PDB file of C-alpha atoms in Angstrom:
ATOM      1  CA  ALA Z 527     111.254 123.537 -75.276  1.00 82.00           C
ATOM      2  CA  GLN Z 528     112.134 127.130 -76.051  1.00 90.00           C
ATOM      3  CA  ARG Z 529     115.060 128.921 -74.514  1.00 94.00           C
ATOM      4  CA  VAL Z 530     116.582 132.401 -74.750  1.00 97.00           C
ATOM      5  CA  THR Z 531     120.174 133.094 -73.795  1.00 97.00           C
ATOM      6  CA  GLN Z 532     121.664 136.506 -73.170  1.00 98.00           C
ATOM      7  CA  PRO Z 533     125.326 135.805 -72.453  1.00 97.00           C
ATOM      8  CA  GLU Z 534     126.183 139.203 -70.954  1.00 96.00           C
ATOM      9  CA  LYS Z 535     124.679 140.257 -67.630  1.00 96.00           C
ATOM     10  CA  LEU Z 536     126.411 143.621 -67.786  1.00 97.00           C
ATOM     11  CA  LEU Z 537     127.592 145.745 -70.704  1.00 98.00           C
ATOM     12  CA  SER Z 538     129.292 149.091 -70.315  1.00 98.00           C
ATOM     13  CA  VAL Z 539     130.133 151.435 -73.204  1.00 97.00           C
ATOM     14  CA  PHE Z 540     130.973 155.084 -73.672  1.00 97.00           C
ATOM     15  CA  LYS Z 541     128.610 157.575 -75.226  1.00 97.00           C
ATOM     16  CA  GLY Z 542     128.936 157.578 -78.991  1.00 97.00           C
ATOM     17  CA  ALA Z 543     130.352 154.071 -79.140  1.00 98.00           C
ATOM     18  CA  PRO Z 544     128.574 151.245 -80.962  1.00 97.00           C
ATOM     19  CA  VAL Z 545     126.671 148.782 -78.827  1.00 97.00           C
ATOM     20  CA  GLU Z 546     125.571 145.214 -79.462  1.00 97.00           C
ATOM     21  CA  LEU Z 547     123.496 143.190 -77.017  1.00 98.00           C
ATOM     22  CA  LYS Z 548     123.597 139.512 -77.813  1.00 98.00           C
ATOM     23  CA  CYS Z 549     120.663 137.147 -77.849  1.00 98.00           C
ATOM     24  CA  ASN Z 550     120.589 133.506 -78.911  1.00 97.00           C
ATOM     25  CA  TYR Z 551     117.550 131.293 -78.931  1.00 97.00           C
ATOM     26  CA  SER Z 552     116.571 127.672 -79.133  1.00 95.00           C
ATOM     27  CA  TYR Z 553     113.237 126.794 -80.739  1.00 92.00           C
ATOM     28  CA  SER Z 554     112.248 124.148 -83.232  1.00 88.00           C
ATOM     29  CA  GLY Z 555     109.503 126.125 -84.982  1.00 84.00           C
ATOM     30  CA  SER Z 556     109.250 129.562 -86.549  1.00 85.00           C
ATOM     31  CA  PRO Z 557     110.028 132.068 -83.793  1.00 86.00           C
ATOM     32  CA  GLU Z 558     108.696 135.524 -83.150  1.00 91.00           C
ATOM     33  CA  LEU Z 559     111.377 137.550 -81.374  1.00 94.00           C
ATOM     34  CA  PHE Z 560     111.188 140.700 -79.291  1.00 95.00           C
ATOM     35  CA  TRP Z 561     113.398 143.069 -77.376  1.00 96.00           C
ATOM     36  CA  TYR Z 562     111.837 144.544 -74.236  1.00 97.00           C
ATOM     37  CA  VAL Z 563     113.473 147.328 -72.238  1.00 97.00           C
ATOM     38  CA  GLN Z 564     113.120 148.546 -68.681  1.00 96.00           C
ATOM     39  CA  TYR Z 565     114.442 152.021 -67.887  1.00 96.00           C
ATOM     40  CA  SER Z 566     115.140 152.959 -64.285  1.00 94.00           C
ATOM     41  CA  ARG Z 567     111.910 153.205 -62.258  1.00 92.00           C
ATOM     42  CA  GLN Z 568     109.766 152.482 -65.320  1.00 94.00           C
ATOM     43  CA  ARG Z 569     107.788 149.460 -66.358  1.00 95.00           C
ATOM     44  CA  LEU Z 570     108.893 146.845 -68.835  1.00 96.00           C
ATOM     45  CA  GLN Z 571     108.003 147.909 -72.380  1.00 95.00           C
ATOM     46  CA  LEU Z 572     108.447 146.710 -75.918  1.00 94.00           C
ATOM     47  CA  LEU Z 573     111.440 148.149 -77.763  1.00 95.00           C
ATOM     48  CA  LEU Z 574     111.084 146.300 -81.058  1.00 92.00           C
ATOM     49  CA  ARG Z 575     109.981 143.042 -82.640  1.00 90.00           C
ATOM     50  CA  HIS Z 576     111.594 141.352 -85.590  1.00 87.00           C
ATOM     51  CA  ILE Z 577     108.453 141.071 -87.676  1.00 80.00           C
ATOM     52  CA  SER Z 578     108.102 144.871 -87.766  1.00 78.00           C
ATOM     53  CA  ARG Z 579     111.622 145.370 -89.121  1.00 75.00           C
ATOM     54  CA  GLU Z 580     111.614 148.850 -87.571  1.00 80.00           C
ATOM     55  CA  SER Z 581     114.361 150.947 -86.073  1.00 81.00           C
ATOM     56  CA  ILE Z 582     113.302 152.252 -82.675  1.00 87.00           C
ATOM     57  CA  LYS Z 583     115.402 154.904 -80.906  1.00 92.00           C
ATOM     58  CA  GLY Z 584     118.194 154.030 -83.327  1.00 92.00           C
ATOM     59  CA  PHE Z 585     118.175 150.348 -82.364  1.00 95.00           C
ATOM     60  CA  THR Z 586     117.874 147.546 -84.894  1.00 94.00           C
ATOM     61  CA  ALA Z 587     117.826 143.780 -84.591  1.00 94.00           C
ATOM     62  CA  ASP Z 588     118.092 141.182 -87.318  1.00 87.00           C
ATOM     63  CA  LEU Z 589     116.875 137.644 -86.994  1.00 90.00           C
ATOM     64  CA  ASN Z 590     119.574 135.197 -88.114  1.00 92.00           C
ATOM     65  CA  LYS Z 591     117.950 131.782 -88.302  1.00 90.00           C
ATOM     66  CA  GLY Z 592     121.206 130.075 -89.246  1.00 92.00           C
ATOM     67  CA  GLU Z 593     122.929 131.276 -86.098  1.00 93.00           C
ATOM     68  CA  THR Z 594     119.667 131.350 -84.086  1.00 95.00           C
ATOM     69  CA  SER Z 595     120.461 134.877 -82.984  1.00 95.00           C
ATOM     70  CA  PHE Z 596     118.620 138.168 -82.625  1.00 96.00           C
ATOM     71  CA  HIS Z 597     121.275 140.640 -81.550  1.00 97.00           C
ATOM     72  CA  LEU Z 598     120.305 144.235 -80.745  1.00 96.00           C
ATOM     73  CA  LYS Z 599     122.514 146.935 -82.226  1.00 96.00           C
ATOM     74  CA  LYS Z 600     122.910 150.680 -82.143  1.00 96.00           C
ATOM     75  CA  PRO Z 601     125.728 152.516 -83.931  1.00 96.00           C
ATOM     76  CA  PHE Z 602     126.079 155.397 -81.463  1.00 97.00           C
ATOM     77  CA  ALA Z 603     125.012 154.811 -77.867  1.00 97.00           C
ATOM     78  CA  GLN Z 604     123.435 157.605 -75.827  1.00 97.00           C
ATOM     79  CA  GLU Z 605     123.349 157.995 -72.048  1.00 97.00           C
ATOM     80  CA  GLU Z 606     119.550 157.653 -72.111  1.00 97.00           C
ATOM     81  CA  ASP Z 607     119.979 154.138 -73.534  1.00 97.00           C
ATOM     82  CA  SER Z 608     121.144 152.949 -70.122  1.00 98.00           C
ATOM     83  CA  ALA Z 609     118.592 150.334 -69.088  1.00 97.00           C
ATOM     84  CA  MET Z 610     117.883 146.646 -68.650  1.00 97.00           C
ATOM     85  CA  TYR Z 611     117.274 144.871 -71.952  1.00 98.00           C
ATOM     86  CA  TYR Z 612     115.447 141.558 -72.282  1.00 98.00           C
ATOM     87  CA  CYS Z 613     115.314 139.396 -75.364  1.00 98.00           C
ATOM     88  CA  ALA Z 614     112.130 137.321 -75.613  1.00 96.00           C
ATOM     89  CA  LEU Z 615     110.793 134.591 -77.861  1.00 95.00           C
ATOM     90  CA  SER Z 616     107.163 133.774 -78.561  1.00 92.00           C
ATOM     91  CA  GLY Z 617     106.723 130.145 -79.441  1.00 86.00           C
ATOM     92  CA  TRP Z 618     104.104 127.453 -79.292  1.00 84.00           C
ATOM     93  CA  SER Z 619     103.927 126.092 -75.756  1.00 77.00           C
ATOM     94  CA  SER Z 620     104.950 122.529 -74.956  1.00 73.00           C
ATOM     95  CA  GLY Z 621     101.358 121.854 -73.961  1.00 69.00           C
ATOM     96  CA  GLY Z 622     100.347 122.864 -77.451  1.00 67.00           C
ATOM     97  CA  SER Z 623      97.468 125.210 -76.686  1.00 75.00           C
ATOM     98  CA  ASN Z 624      98.953 128.696 -76.833  1.00 82.00           C
ATOM     99  CA  TYR Z 625     101.863 130.911 -77.740  1.00 86.00           C
ATOM    100  CA  LYS Z 626     104.085 131.633 -74.784  1.00 89.00           C
ATOM    101  CA  LEU Z 627     106.645 134.396 -74.250  1.00 92.00           C
ATOM    102  CA  THR Z 628     109.981 133.224 -72.862  1.00 94.00           C
ATOM    103  CA  PHE Z 629     112.455 135.824 -71.646  1.00 97.00           C
ATOM    104  CA  GLY Z 630     116.212 135.787 -71.342  1.00 97.00           C
ATOM    105  CA  LYS Z 631     117.855 136.844 -68.099  1.00 97.00           C
ATOM    106  CA  GLY Z 632     118.546 140.321 -69.365  1.00 97.00           C
ATOM    107  CA  THR Z 633     121.562 142.544 -70.001  1.00 98.00           C
ATOM    108  CA  LEU Z 634     122.116 145.718 -68.024  1.00 98.00           C
ATOM    109  CA  LEU Z 635     123.500 148.348 -70.390  1.00 98.00           C
ATOM    110  CA  THR Z 636     125.338 151.317 -68.960  1.00 98.00           C
ATOM    111  CA  VAL Z 637     126.343 154.151 -71.245  1.00 98.00           C
ATOM    112  CA  ASN Z 638     129.021 156.305 -69.661  1.00 97.00           C
ATOM    113  CA  PRO Z 639     129.479 160.006 -70.495  1.00 95.00           C
TER     114      PRO Z 639
ATOM    115  CA  GLU C1290      95.109 155.153 -72.866  1.00 59.00           C
ATOM    116  CA  ALA C1291      95.526 154.037 -69.265  1.00 79.00           C
ATOM    117  CA  GLY C1292      98.133 151.364 -68.718  1.00 94.00           C
ATOM    118  CA  VAL C1293      97.988 148.121 -66.778  1.00 97.00           C
ATOM    119  CA  ALA C1294      97.392 148.815 -63.095  1.00 97.00           C
ATOM    120  CA  GLN C1295      98.632 146.686 -60.230  1.00 98.00           C
ATOM    121  CA  SER C1296      98.351 146.854 -56.473  1.00 97.00           C
ATOM    122  CA  PRO C1297      99.884 146.824 -54.023  1.00 97.00           C
ATOM    123  CA  ARG C1298     103.269 148.016 -55.246  1.00 97.00           C
ATOM    124  CA  TYR C1299     105.143 146.505 -52.307  1.00 97.00           C
ATOM    125  CA  LYS C1300     104.331 143.811 -49.793  1.00 97.00           C
ATOM    126  CA  ILE C1301     106.321 142.329 -46.930  1.00 98.00           C
ATOM    127  CA  ILE C1302     104.998 139.207 -45.226  1.00 97.00           C
ATOM    128  CA  GLU C1303     106.303 136.365 -43.119  1.00 97.00           C
ATOM    129  CA  LYS C1304     106.578 132.844 -44.444  1.00 96.00           C
ATOM    130  CA  ARG C1305     103.411 130.787 -44.195  1.00 96.00           C
ATOM    131  CA  GLN C1306     101.259 133.906 -44.453  1.00 97.00           C
ATOM    132  CA  SER C1307      98.984 134.536 -47.418  1.00 97.00           C
ATOM    133  CA  VAL C1308      99.064 137.424 -49.872  1.00 98.00           C
ATOM    134  CA  ALA C1309      97.007 138.598 -52.833  1.00 98.00           C
ATOM    135  CA  PHE C1310      97.849 140.795 -55.786  1.00 98.00           C
ATOM    136  CA  TRP C1311      95.425 142.626 -58.021  1.00 97.00           C
ATOM    137  CA  CYS C1312      95.677 143.553 -61.692  1.00 97.00           C
ATOM    138  CA  ASN C1313      93.506 145.695 -63.940  1.00 96.00           C
ATOM    139  CA  PRO C1314      94.465 145.269 -67.609  1.00 95.00           C
ATOM    140  CA  ILE C1315      94.162 147.769 -70.414  1.00 95.00           C
ATOM    141  CA  SER C1316      90.523 148.171 -71.382  1.00 92.00           C
ATOM    142  CA  GLY C1317      89.513 145.753 -74.103  1.00 90.00           C
ATOM    143  CA  HIS C1318      92.535 143.489 -73.781  1.00 91.00           C
ATOM    144  CA  ALA C1319      91.371 139.897 -73.932  1.00 89.00           C
ATOM    145  CA  THR C1320      94.551 138.220 -72.737  1.00 92.00           C
ATOM    146  CA  LEU C1321      96.034 138.675 -69.272  1.00 94.00           C
ATOM    147  CA  TYR C1322      99.307 137.250 -68.002  1.00 95.00           C
ATOM    148  CA  TRP C1323     100.939 136.891 -64.597  1.00 97.00           C
ATOM    149  CA  TYR C1324     104.721 136.641 -64.491  1.00 98.00           C
ATOM    150  CA  GLN C1325     107.135 136.006 -61.646  1.00 98.00           C
ATOM    151  CA  GLN C1326     110.495 137.759 -61.843  1.00 97.00           C
ATOM    152  CA  ILE C1327     113.097 136.609 -59.361  1.00 96.00           C
ATOM    153  CA  LEU C1328     116.098 138.880 -58.843  1.00 94.00           C
ATOM    154  CA  GLY C1329     118.610 138.444 -61.661  1.00 92.00           C
ATOM    155  CA  GLN C1330     116.200 136.522 -63.877  1.00 94.00           C
ATOM    156  CA  GLY C1331     113.851 137.394 -66.687  1.00 96.00           C
ATOM    157  CA  PRO C1332     110.093 137.252 -66.167  1.00 97.00           C
ATOM    158  CA  LYS C1333     108.642 133.737 -66.073  1.00 96.00           C
ATOM    159  CA  LEU C1334     105.046 133.106 -67.086  1.00 95.00           C
ATOM    160  CA  LEU C1335     102.898 131.763 -64.270  1.00 96.00           C
ATOM    161  CA  ILE C1336      99.454 131.848 -65.833  1.00 95.00           C
ATOM    162  CA  GLN C1337      97.746 133.153 -68.957  1.00 93.00           C
ATOM    163  CA  PHE C1338      94.047 133.965 -69.251  1.00 92.00           C
ATOM    164  CA  GLN C1339      92.061 134.539 -72.394  1.00 89.00           C
ATOM    165  CA  ASN C1340      88.940 136.422 -71.355  1.00 86.00           C
ATOM    166  CA  ASN C1341      88.057 134.594 -68.123  1.00 82.00           C
ATOM    167  CA  GLY C1342      89.398 131.172 -69.106  1.00 90.00           C
ATOM    168  CA  VAL C1343      92.826 129.743 -68.289  1.00 92.00           C
ATOM    169  CA  VAL C1344      94.958 129.109 -71.364  1.00 90.00           C
ATOM    170  CA  ASP C1345      98.221 128.099 -69.706  1.00 91.00           C
ATOM    171  CA  ASP C1346      98.970 127.475 -66.045  1.00 93.00           C
ATOM    172  CA  SER C1347     101.658 124.856 -66.542  1.00 91.00           C
ATOM    173  CA  GLN C1348     104.243 126.780 -64.495  1.00 92.00           C
ATOM    174  CA  LEU C1349     101.926 127.833 -61.668  1.00 95.00           C
ATOM    175  CA  PRO C1350     102.759 126.050 -58.377  1.00 94.00           C
ATOM    176  CA  LYS C1351      99.174 125.035 -57.814  1.00 94.00           C
ATOM    177  CA  ASP C1352      99.724 123.745 -54.290  1.00 95.00           C
ATOM    178  CA  ARG C1353     100.181 127.325 -53.117  1.00 97.00           C
ATOM    179  CA  PHE C1354      99.370 129.707 -55.968  1.00 97.00           C
ATOM    180  CA  SER C1355      95.941 130.437 -57.367  1.00 97.00           C
ATOM    181  CA  ALA C1356      94.608 133.009 -59.801  1.00 97.00           C
ATOM    182  CA  GLU C1357      91.278 134.059 -61.132  1.00 95.00           C
ATOM    183  CA  ARG C1358      89.938 136.510 -63.649  1.00 94.00           C
ATOM    184  CA  LEU C1359      86.342 137.249 -62.929  1.00 82.00           C
ATOM    185  CA  LYS C1360      84.193 138.610 -65.763  1.00 84.00           C
ATOM    186  CA  GLY C1361      87.209 138.615 -68.046  1.00 82.00           C
ATOM    187  CA  VAL C1362      88.593 141.899 -66.718  1.00 91.00           C
ATOM    188  CA  ASP C1363      90.417 142.239 -63.369  1.00 95.00           C
ATOM    189  CA  SER C1364      92.518 139.434 -62.010  1.00 97.00           C
ATOM    190  CA  THR C1365      93.891 138.397 -58.634  1.00 97.00           C
ATOM    191  CA  LEU C1366      96.873 136.194 -57.887  1.00 98.00           C
ATOM    192  CA  LYS C1367      97.082 134.597 -54.450  1.00 98.00           C
ATOM    193  CA  ILE C1368      99.853 132.815 -52.618  1.00 97.00           C
ATOM    194  CA  GLN C1369      98.923 130.677 -49.625  1.00 97.00           C
ATOM    195  CA  PRO C1370     101.081 129.830 -47.752  1.00 96.00           C
ATOM    196  CA  ALA C1371     104.074 131.885 -48.874  1.00 97.00           C
ATOM    197  CA  LYS C1372     107.614 130.524 -48.850  1.00 97.00           C
ATOM    198  CA  LEU C1373     110.901 132.387 -48.744  1.00 97.00           C
ATOM    199  CA  GLU C1374     111.553 131.521 -52.404  1.00 96.00           C
ATOM    200  CA  ASP C1375     108.391 133.369 -53.442  1.00 97.00           C
ATOM    201  CA  SER C1376     110.220 136.667 -52.893  1.00 98.00           C
ATOM    202  CA  ALA C1377     110.081 138.262 -56.346  1.00 98.00           C
ATOM    203  CA  VAL C1378     108.418 140.905 -58.462  1.00 97.00           C
ATOM    204  CA  TYR C1379     105.024 139.809 -59.767  1.00 98.00           C
ATOM    205  CA  LEU C1380     104.214 141.360 -63.103  1.00 98.00           C
ATOM    206  CA  CYS C1381     100.843 141.541 -64.775  1.00 98.00           C
ATOM    207  CA  ALA C1382     100.596 142.098 -68.517  1.00 96.00           C
ATOM    208  CA  SER C1383      97.806 142.273 -71.044  1.00 94.00           C
ATOM    209  CA  SER C1384      97.482 142.109 -74.814  1.00 92.00           C
ATOM    210  CA  TRP C1385      94.987 142.294 -77.680  1.00 86.00           C
ATOM    211  CA  PRO C1386      94.002 140.463 -79.791  1.00 71.00           C
ATOM    212  CA  ALA C1387      94.285 137.086 -78.146  1.00 59.00           C
ATOM    213  CA  GLY C1388      96.935 134.762 -79.476  1.00 60.00           C
ATOM    214  CA  GLY C1389     100.205 135.299 -77.656  1.00 62.00           C
ATOM    215  CA  ARG C1390     102.389 136.765 -80.389  1.00 79.00           C
ATOM    216  CA  GLU C1391     101.210 140.322 -80.052  1.00 83.00           C
ATOM    217  CA  THR C1392     102.871 143.003 -77.948  1.00 89.00           C
ATOM    218  CA  GLN C1393     102.348 142.607 -74.227  1.00 93.00           C
ATOM    219  CA  TYR C1394     101.847 145.672 -72.043  1.00 95.00           C
ATOM    220  CA  PHE C1395     103.195 145.384 -68.535  1.00 97.00           C
ATOM    221  CA  GLY C1396     102.126 146.839 -65.248  1.00 97.00           C
ATOM    222  CA  PRO C1397     104.557 148.327 -62.723  1.00 97.00           C
ATOM    223  CA  GLY C1398     104.755 145.089 -60.753  1.00 97.00           C
ATOM    224  CA  THR C1399     104.309 144.136 -57.123  1.00 97.00           C
ATOM    225  CA  ARG C1400     107.519 143.572 -55.189  1.00 97.00           C
ATOM    226  CA  LEU C1401     107.021 140.806 -52.613  1.00 98.00           C
ATOM    227  CA  LEU C1402     109.441 140.094 -49.798  1.00 98.00           C
ATOM    228  CA  VAL C1403     108.847 136.972 -47.719  1.00 97.00           C
ATOM    229  CA  LEU C1404     110.716 136.933 -44.385  1.00 97.00           C
TER     230      LEU C1404
END
């Protein structure tokens, strides 16, 4: 079974401060990991995926297979980063017929002025 | 490119009533997903279609939930009869190509309240 854990429900930082949203996963195979974001009154959308190794809106995330983590980081938070962030893992389903996306419970990030 | 469309956006019903949600995916997207998101939780996959065939419905409560994707395009999700615990946001997503590891594009969701 695959599982994604986001230990913080809420995270509050000041503008300009570094931010790290934690994500740990459990999966026996080779995972594909994503961060999705939902801004206020907008739909859920992809922020970044580990296979792309991109930096989106200043955010980066590194897959650490030893620690089974995929933490999201940004060196200087901006007020517009305030949103709900979901870590997600795509793994082979237990039924064995498809890849399935499993989400964590999400972390609500608030960046204060 | 037009995004994933869903309707209605909000629905309030009483328990034991039935309700249906509609989804129109992004044009050309072969895979369509329905998720249930209960307050305080992440989205949970209910059913996944590839074209008009079901790929995964292992977490769909089949005694009360049903879904179809006619002609491999639009999809409807039905709940009959609804229970209080079905109160949630129902998200539709689509992706291309088929496979499950590509980016999923989400609709705005339908917020269901069962009284």
